[in-house]
Amino acid sequence: MKKPRILVGATSIVFFIIIWKLYGIESGVEELKQELEYQENINRFPLSLERIVNPVTIYCVTPTYWRLVQKAELIQVLQTLTLASFKVNIKWIVIEDSEQKTSLVTNLLKRIDDAGDSRLSYVHLNAKTPPFQQLKAKDPRWKKHRGVEQRNAALKWIRENIKPHGSKKIIFFMDDDNTYDVRLFEEIAKVDKVGVWPVGLVGGLNLETPIVDPKTGEVLKFKSGWQSKRVFSLDMAAFGINIELILNKTITVFSYRSEVGYLENDFLSELIEKRQLEPLANNCTKVYVWHTRTMNPEALKKIELHDEE
Ligand code: UGA
Ligand code: MN
């Protein structure tokens, strides 16, 4: 009678050990799974603060003009560029639509001096839109092109200050009111001649995008909600250009004479052919910039804060 009892006892102990070991393996597997998931999330996290050495410089050209939201818009752009400069060198060319440089913009740019990081630097210019090209308060938005005078001033500065054949430099027309995912700048750094990508919330659509031939990788056409006859149906935020191309064509500028919606099309037509466009942002499957528009707020009374900085 004794033997079977010992046998039952021993079997139970072995049984418990097996269960205990299995549980251990199970929780080990679980821990491993969690670790892998954690690693994956780190890689997926869009705001990685790892600093990368990249010889490319992106020249971000931002026209800007006085309105109540100006400072708020510019601070968002400044902070985006600060983050972007962790991945690629940034030169921010800010061109005020004004007779003189304002203290608002000057003081905001001083923050870049104070940060003292050579990967983010700036150029401060001003160029006033001539009165007859200026959009009036009651005009519909599309009636006049915006940012023309200012972008041309930046192009002039580039032609006068950049020598050809140096390290890679890309120009990106970065309006002050759009929303930029910092990952866009890593894409722009890849541009060889002219790179293109989708833009969200533009042209009457949720997004406007180049259509890429999956076999050849060439841009075939564009999906756009308006002015569909354009060769390049692209918003200003949808492309980056190698500065060498600009330096080679000394007269390419933005023109007030472009038809409504044709500003970008006419500029690009001078520089490149459609089949040469380089699709970026994962073959134009990712949206990293949105053509957002900030509502003009009402401020019936003005409170003096001496907010000088
Ligand atoms: C769209 C495009 O996204 C612009 O890049 C393009 O210049 C414009 O159409 C056009 O066809 O002219 P939208 O959002 O309607 O843009 O234009 P805004 O954002 O009002 O202006 C574009 C840039 O010019 C902004 O950076 C803005 O600050 C600046 N701007 C605007 C001036 O410098 N002065 C002005 O009087 C108005
Ligand atoms: Mn805009």
Coordinates of C-alpha atoms and ligand atoms in Angstrom, one line a residue, residues 62-65 67 95-97 129 134-135 141 144-148 150-151 173-178 202 226 235-237 260-264 291-293, ligand 1:
T62 CA 9.3 80.9 -45.5
P63 CA 7.4 84.0 -46.6
T64 CA 5.5 85.6 -43.7
Y65 CA 3.4 88.7 -43.1
R67 CA -1.5 89.2 -38.8
I95 CA 11.3 86.7 -45.7
E96 CA 9.0 89.3 -44.3
D97 CA 6.3 90.9 -46.5
T129 CA 4.5 92.7 -52.1
Q134 CA -1.5 92.6 -52.7
L135 CA -4.6 90.6 -51.8
R141 CA -8.0 84.1 -51.5
K144 CA -3.7 87.0 -56.2
H145 CA -0.7 84.8 -55.8
R146 CA 0.9 85.0 -52.3
G147 CA 4.5 84.8 -51.3
V148 CA 5.8 85.5 -54.8
Q150 CA 9.3 86.9 -50.9
R151 CA 10.3 83.6 -52.5
F173 CA 9.2 76.2 -49.9
M174 CA 7.9 76.1 -46.4
D175 CA 4.9 78.3 -45.9
D176 CA 4.4 79.6 -42.4
D177 CA 0.9 78.2 -41.9
N178 CA 1.2 74.5 -42.9
V202 CA -5.4 70.6 -50.3
W226 CA -8.6 71.2 -59.2
D235 CA 1.2 72.4 -54.0
M236 CA 4.2 74.5 -52.9
A237 CA 4.7 72.0 -50.0
V260 CA -4.6 80.9 -60.8
G261 CA -3.2 77.7 -59.4
Y262 CA -0.3 77.6 -61.8
L263 CA 2.4 79.2 -59.7
E264 CA 4.1 75.9 -58.7
H291 CA -1.9 72.4 -46.1
T292 CA -3.7 73.6 -42.9
R293 CA -5.1 77.1 -42.7
Ligands
UGA1 C1 -1.4 78.2 -51.7 C2 0.0 77.6 -51.7 O1 0.1 76.6 -50.6 C3 1.0 78.7 -51.5 O2 2.3 78.2 -51.4 C4 0.8 79.6 -52.8 O3 1.7 80.7 -52.7 C5 -0.6 80.1 -52.8 O4 -1.5 79.1 -52.8 C6 -0.7 80.9 -54.2 O5 -1.3 80.3 -55.1 O6 -0.3 82.0 -54.3 P1 -2.4 79.5 -49.4 O7 -2.6 78.8 -48.2 O8 -3.6 79.9 -50.1 O9 -1.5 78.8 -50.4 O10 -1.5 80.9 -49.2 P2 -1.0 81.6 -47.9 O11 -0.7 80.5 -46.9 O12 -2.0 82.6 -47.5 O13 0.3 82.3 -48.4 C7 1.5 81.5 -48.7 C8 2.7 82.1 -48.0 O14 2.9 83.5 -48.3 C9 2.6 82.0 -46.5 O15 3.9 81.7 -45.9 C10 2.2 83.4 -46.1 O16 2.7 83.8 -44.8 C11 2.9 84.3 -47.2 N1 2.1 85.5 -47.5 C12 0.8 85.5 -47.7 C13 2.8 86.8 -47.5 O17 4.0 86.8 -47.3 N2 2.1 87.9 -47.8 C14 0.7 87.9 -48.0 O18 0.1 89.0 -48.2 C15 0.0 86.7 -47.9

